[in-house]
XYZ file of N, CA and C in Angstrom:
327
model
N 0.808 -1.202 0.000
C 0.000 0.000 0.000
C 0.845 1.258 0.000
N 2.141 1.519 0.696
C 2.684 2.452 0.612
C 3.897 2.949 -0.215
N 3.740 1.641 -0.946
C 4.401 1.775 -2.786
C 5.940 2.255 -2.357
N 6.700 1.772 -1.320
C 7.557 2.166 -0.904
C 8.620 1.073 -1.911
N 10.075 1.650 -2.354
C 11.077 1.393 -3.341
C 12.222 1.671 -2.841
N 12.646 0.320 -2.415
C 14.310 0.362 -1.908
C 15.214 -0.407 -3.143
N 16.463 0.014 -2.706
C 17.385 -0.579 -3.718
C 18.354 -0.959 -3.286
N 19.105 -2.146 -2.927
C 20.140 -2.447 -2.132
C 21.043 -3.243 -3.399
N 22.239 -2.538 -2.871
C 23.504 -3.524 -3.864
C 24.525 -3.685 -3.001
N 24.884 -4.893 -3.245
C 25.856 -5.608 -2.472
C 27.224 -5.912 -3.444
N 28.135 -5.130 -3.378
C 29.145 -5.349 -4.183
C 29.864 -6.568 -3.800
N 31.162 -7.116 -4.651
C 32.242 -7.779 -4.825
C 32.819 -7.599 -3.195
N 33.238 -6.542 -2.693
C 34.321 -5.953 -1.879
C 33.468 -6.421 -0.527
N 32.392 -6.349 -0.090
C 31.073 -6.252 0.938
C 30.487 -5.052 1.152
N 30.631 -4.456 0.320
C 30.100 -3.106 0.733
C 28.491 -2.972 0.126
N 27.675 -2.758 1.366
C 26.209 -2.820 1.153
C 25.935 -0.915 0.543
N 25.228 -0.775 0.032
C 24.523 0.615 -0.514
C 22.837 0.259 -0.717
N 22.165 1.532 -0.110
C 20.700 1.272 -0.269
C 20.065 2.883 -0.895
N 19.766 3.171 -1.713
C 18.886 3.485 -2.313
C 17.446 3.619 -2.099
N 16.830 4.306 -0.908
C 15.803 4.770 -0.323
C 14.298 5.396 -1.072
N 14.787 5.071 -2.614
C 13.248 5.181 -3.593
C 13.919 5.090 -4.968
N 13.082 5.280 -6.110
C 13.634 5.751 -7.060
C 14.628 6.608 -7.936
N 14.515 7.221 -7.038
C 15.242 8.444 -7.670
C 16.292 9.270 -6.509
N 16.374 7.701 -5.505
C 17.426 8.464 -4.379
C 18.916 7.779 -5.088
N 19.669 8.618 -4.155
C 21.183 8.436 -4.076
C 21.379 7.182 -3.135
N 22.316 6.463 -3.600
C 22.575 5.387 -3.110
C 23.524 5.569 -1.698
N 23.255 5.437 -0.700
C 24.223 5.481 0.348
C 24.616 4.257 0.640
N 26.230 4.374 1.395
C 26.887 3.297 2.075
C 26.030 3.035 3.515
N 25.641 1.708 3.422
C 24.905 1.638 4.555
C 25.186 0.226 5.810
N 26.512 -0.315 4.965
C 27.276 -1.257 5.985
C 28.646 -1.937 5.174
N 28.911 -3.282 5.402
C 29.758 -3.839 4.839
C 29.559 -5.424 6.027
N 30.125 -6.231 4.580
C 30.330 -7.956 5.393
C 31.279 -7.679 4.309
N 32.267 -9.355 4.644
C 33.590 -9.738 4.028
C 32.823 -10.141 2.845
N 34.465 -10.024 1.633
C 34.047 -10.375 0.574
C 33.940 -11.968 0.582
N 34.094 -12.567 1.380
C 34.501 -14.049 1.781
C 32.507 -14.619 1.809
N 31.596 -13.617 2.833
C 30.333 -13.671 2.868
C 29.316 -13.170 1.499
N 30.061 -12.752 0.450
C 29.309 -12.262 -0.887
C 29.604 -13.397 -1.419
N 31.044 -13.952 -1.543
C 30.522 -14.813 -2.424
C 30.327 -16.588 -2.191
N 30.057 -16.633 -0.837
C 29.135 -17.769 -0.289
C 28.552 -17.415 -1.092
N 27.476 -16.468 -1.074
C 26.193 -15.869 -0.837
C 26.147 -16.289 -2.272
N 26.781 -15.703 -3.342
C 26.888 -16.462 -4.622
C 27.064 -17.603 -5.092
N 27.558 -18.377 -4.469
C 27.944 -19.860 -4.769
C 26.215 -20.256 -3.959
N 25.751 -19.563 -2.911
C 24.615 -20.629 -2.741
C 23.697 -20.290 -3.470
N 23.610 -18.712 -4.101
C 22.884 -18.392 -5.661
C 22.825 -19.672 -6.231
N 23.907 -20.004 -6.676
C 24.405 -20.860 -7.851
C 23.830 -22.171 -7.886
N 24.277 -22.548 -6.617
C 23.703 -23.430 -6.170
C 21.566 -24.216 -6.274
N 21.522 -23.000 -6.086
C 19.652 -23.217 -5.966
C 19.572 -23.232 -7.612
N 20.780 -22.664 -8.790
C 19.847 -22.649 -10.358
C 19.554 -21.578 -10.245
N 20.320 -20.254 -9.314
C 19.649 -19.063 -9.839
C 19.664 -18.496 -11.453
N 20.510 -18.709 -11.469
C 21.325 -18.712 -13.096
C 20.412 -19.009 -14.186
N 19.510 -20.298 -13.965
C 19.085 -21.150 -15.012
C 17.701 -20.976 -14.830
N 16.962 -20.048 -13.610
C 15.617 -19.645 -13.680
C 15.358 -18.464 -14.615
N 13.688 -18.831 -14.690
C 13.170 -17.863 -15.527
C 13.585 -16.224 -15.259
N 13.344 -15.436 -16.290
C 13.071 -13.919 -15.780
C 12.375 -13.359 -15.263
N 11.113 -13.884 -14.879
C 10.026 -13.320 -14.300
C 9.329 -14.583 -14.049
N 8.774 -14.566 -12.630
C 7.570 -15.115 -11.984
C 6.470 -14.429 -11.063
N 5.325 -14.892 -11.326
C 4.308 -14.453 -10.712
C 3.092 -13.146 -11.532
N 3.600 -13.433 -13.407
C 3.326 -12.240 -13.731
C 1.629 -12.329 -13.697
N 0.871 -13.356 -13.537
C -0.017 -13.361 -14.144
C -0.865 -13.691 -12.180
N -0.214 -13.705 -11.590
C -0.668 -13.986 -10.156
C -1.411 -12.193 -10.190
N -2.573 -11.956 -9.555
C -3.214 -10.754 -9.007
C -3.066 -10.443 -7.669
N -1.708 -9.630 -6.945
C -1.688 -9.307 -5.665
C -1.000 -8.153 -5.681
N -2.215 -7.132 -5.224
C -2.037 -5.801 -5.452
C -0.598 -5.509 -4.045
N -0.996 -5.836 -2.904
C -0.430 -5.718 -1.230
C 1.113 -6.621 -1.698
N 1.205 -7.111 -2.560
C 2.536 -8.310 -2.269
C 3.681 -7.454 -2.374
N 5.029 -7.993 -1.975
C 6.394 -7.448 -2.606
C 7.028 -7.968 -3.746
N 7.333 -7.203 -4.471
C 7.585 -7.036 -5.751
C 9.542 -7.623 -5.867
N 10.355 -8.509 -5.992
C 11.439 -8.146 -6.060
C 12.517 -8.195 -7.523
N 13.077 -7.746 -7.417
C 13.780 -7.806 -8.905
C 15.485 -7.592 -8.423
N 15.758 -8.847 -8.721
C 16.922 -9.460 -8.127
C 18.289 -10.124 -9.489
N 19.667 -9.059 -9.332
C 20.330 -8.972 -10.402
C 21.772 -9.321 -9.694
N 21.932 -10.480 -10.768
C 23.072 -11.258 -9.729
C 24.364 -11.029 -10.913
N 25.605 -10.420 -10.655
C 26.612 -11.105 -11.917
C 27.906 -11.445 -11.084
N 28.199 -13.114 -12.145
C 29.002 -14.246 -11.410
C 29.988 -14.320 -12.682
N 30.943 -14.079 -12.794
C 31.924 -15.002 -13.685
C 31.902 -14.312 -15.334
N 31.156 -12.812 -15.424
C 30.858 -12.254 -16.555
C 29.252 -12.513 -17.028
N 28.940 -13.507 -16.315
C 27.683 -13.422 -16.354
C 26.693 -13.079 -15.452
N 25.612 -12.242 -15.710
C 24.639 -11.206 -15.282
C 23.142 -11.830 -15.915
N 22.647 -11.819 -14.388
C 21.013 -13.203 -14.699
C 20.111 -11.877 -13.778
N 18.699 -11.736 -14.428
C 18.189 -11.145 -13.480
C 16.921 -11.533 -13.380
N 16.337 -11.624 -11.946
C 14.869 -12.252 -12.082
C 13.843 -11.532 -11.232
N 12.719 -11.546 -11.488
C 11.746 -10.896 -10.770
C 10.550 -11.553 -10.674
N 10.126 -11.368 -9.696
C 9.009 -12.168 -8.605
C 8.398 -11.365 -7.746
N 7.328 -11.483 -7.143
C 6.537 -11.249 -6.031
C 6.379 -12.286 -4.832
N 5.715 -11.758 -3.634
C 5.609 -12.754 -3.087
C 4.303 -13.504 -3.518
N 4.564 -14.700 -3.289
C 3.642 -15.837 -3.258
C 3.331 -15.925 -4.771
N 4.238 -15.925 -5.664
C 3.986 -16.119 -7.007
C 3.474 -17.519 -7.384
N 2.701 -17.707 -7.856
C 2.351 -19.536 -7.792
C 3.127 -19.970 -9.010
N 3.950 -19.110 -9.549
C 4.837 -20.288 -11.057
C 6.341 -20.274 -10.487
N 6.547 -19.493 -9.134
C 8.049 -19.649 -8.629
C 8.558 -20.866 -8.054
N 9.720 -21.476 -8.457
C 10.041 -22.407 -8.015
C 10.360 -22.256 -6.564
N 10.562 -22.921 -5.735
C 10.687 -23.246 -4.121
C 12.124 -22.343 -3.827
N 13.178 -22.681 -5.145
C 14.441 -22.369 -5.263
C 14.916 -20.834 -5.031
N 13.467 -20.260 -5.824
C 13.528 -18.679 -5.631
C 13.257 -18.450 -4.268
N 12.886 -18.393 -3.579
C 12.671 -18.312 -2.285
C 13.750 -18.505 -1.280
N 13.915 -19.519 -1.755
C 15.603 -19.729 -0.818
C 16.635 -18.610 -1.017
N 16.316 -18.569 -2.558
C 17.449 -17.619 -2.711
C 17.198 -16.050 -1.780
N 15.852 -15.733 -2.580
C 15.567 -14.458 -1.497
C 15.823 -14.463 0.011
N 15.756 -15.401 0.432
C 15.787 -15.657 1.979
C 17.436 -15.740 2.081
N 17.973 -15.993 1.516
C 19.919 -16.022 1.504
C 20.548 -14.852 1.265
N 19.366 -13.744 0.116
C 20.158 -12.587 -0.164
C 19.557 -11.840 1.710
N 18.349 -12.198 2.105
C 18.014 -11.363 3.410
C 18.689 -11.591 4.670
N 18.870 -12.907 4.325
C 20.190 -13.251 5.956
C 21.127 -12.488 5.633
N 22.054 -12.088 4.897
C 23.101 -11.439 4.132
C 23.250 -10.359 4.644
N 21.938 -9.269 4.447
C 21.830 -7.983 4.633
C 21.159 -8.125 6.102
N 20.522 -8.786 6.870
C 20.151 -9.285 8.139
C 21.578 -9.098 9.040
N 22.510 -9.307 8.175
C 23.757 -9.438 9.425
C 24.758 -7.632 9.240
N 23.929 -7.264 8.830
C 24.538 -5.645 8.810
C 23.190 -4.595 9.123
N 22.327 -5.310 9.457
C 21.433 -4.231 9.962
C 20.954 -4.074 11.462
């Protein structure tokens, strides 16, 4: 309902930046080791983030849900996918993953 738009990027180095709407400036807003990014990537990898669709949930109707659009690049390659919650065509896999990128940023907030 309150159409609120964050943007978080998690670089190579650990350095977290969040982006507080559309059209904000990205601030430094923590850091984890680069040792914890790219777990965090290998367990990407792991679930088939790579090899999922680009979009799920387009045809699901949920006005209240969260929206995410999630852009991963590993090795020169750059996969990006987007989902809502409770999309009924998302695999189980997406979920994990979302829940791996939130422990991530969970341990710097």
């Amino acid at each position: 309902l309150a159409g609120t738009s964050q943007v978080w990027t998690i670089y190579a180095d650990g350095t977290l930046t969040l982006a507080d709407g559309p059209e904000a400036t990205a601030l430094e807003v923590g850091n984890v080791t680069a040792e914890q990014v790219s777990a965090l990537v290998t367990g990407l990898d792991g679930l088939g983030f790579f090899q999922m669709q680009a979009a799920y949930g387009a045809n699901d109707n949920c006005a209240d849900c969260f929206q995410y659009t999630v852009t991963v690049t590993n090795g020169g390659v750059t996969k990006t996918v987007t989902t809502q919650d409770a999309a009924s065509d998302a695999p189980p896999e997406l979920a994990q993953a979302l829940d791996l990128i939130q422990a991530l940023l969970n341990t710097t907030i």
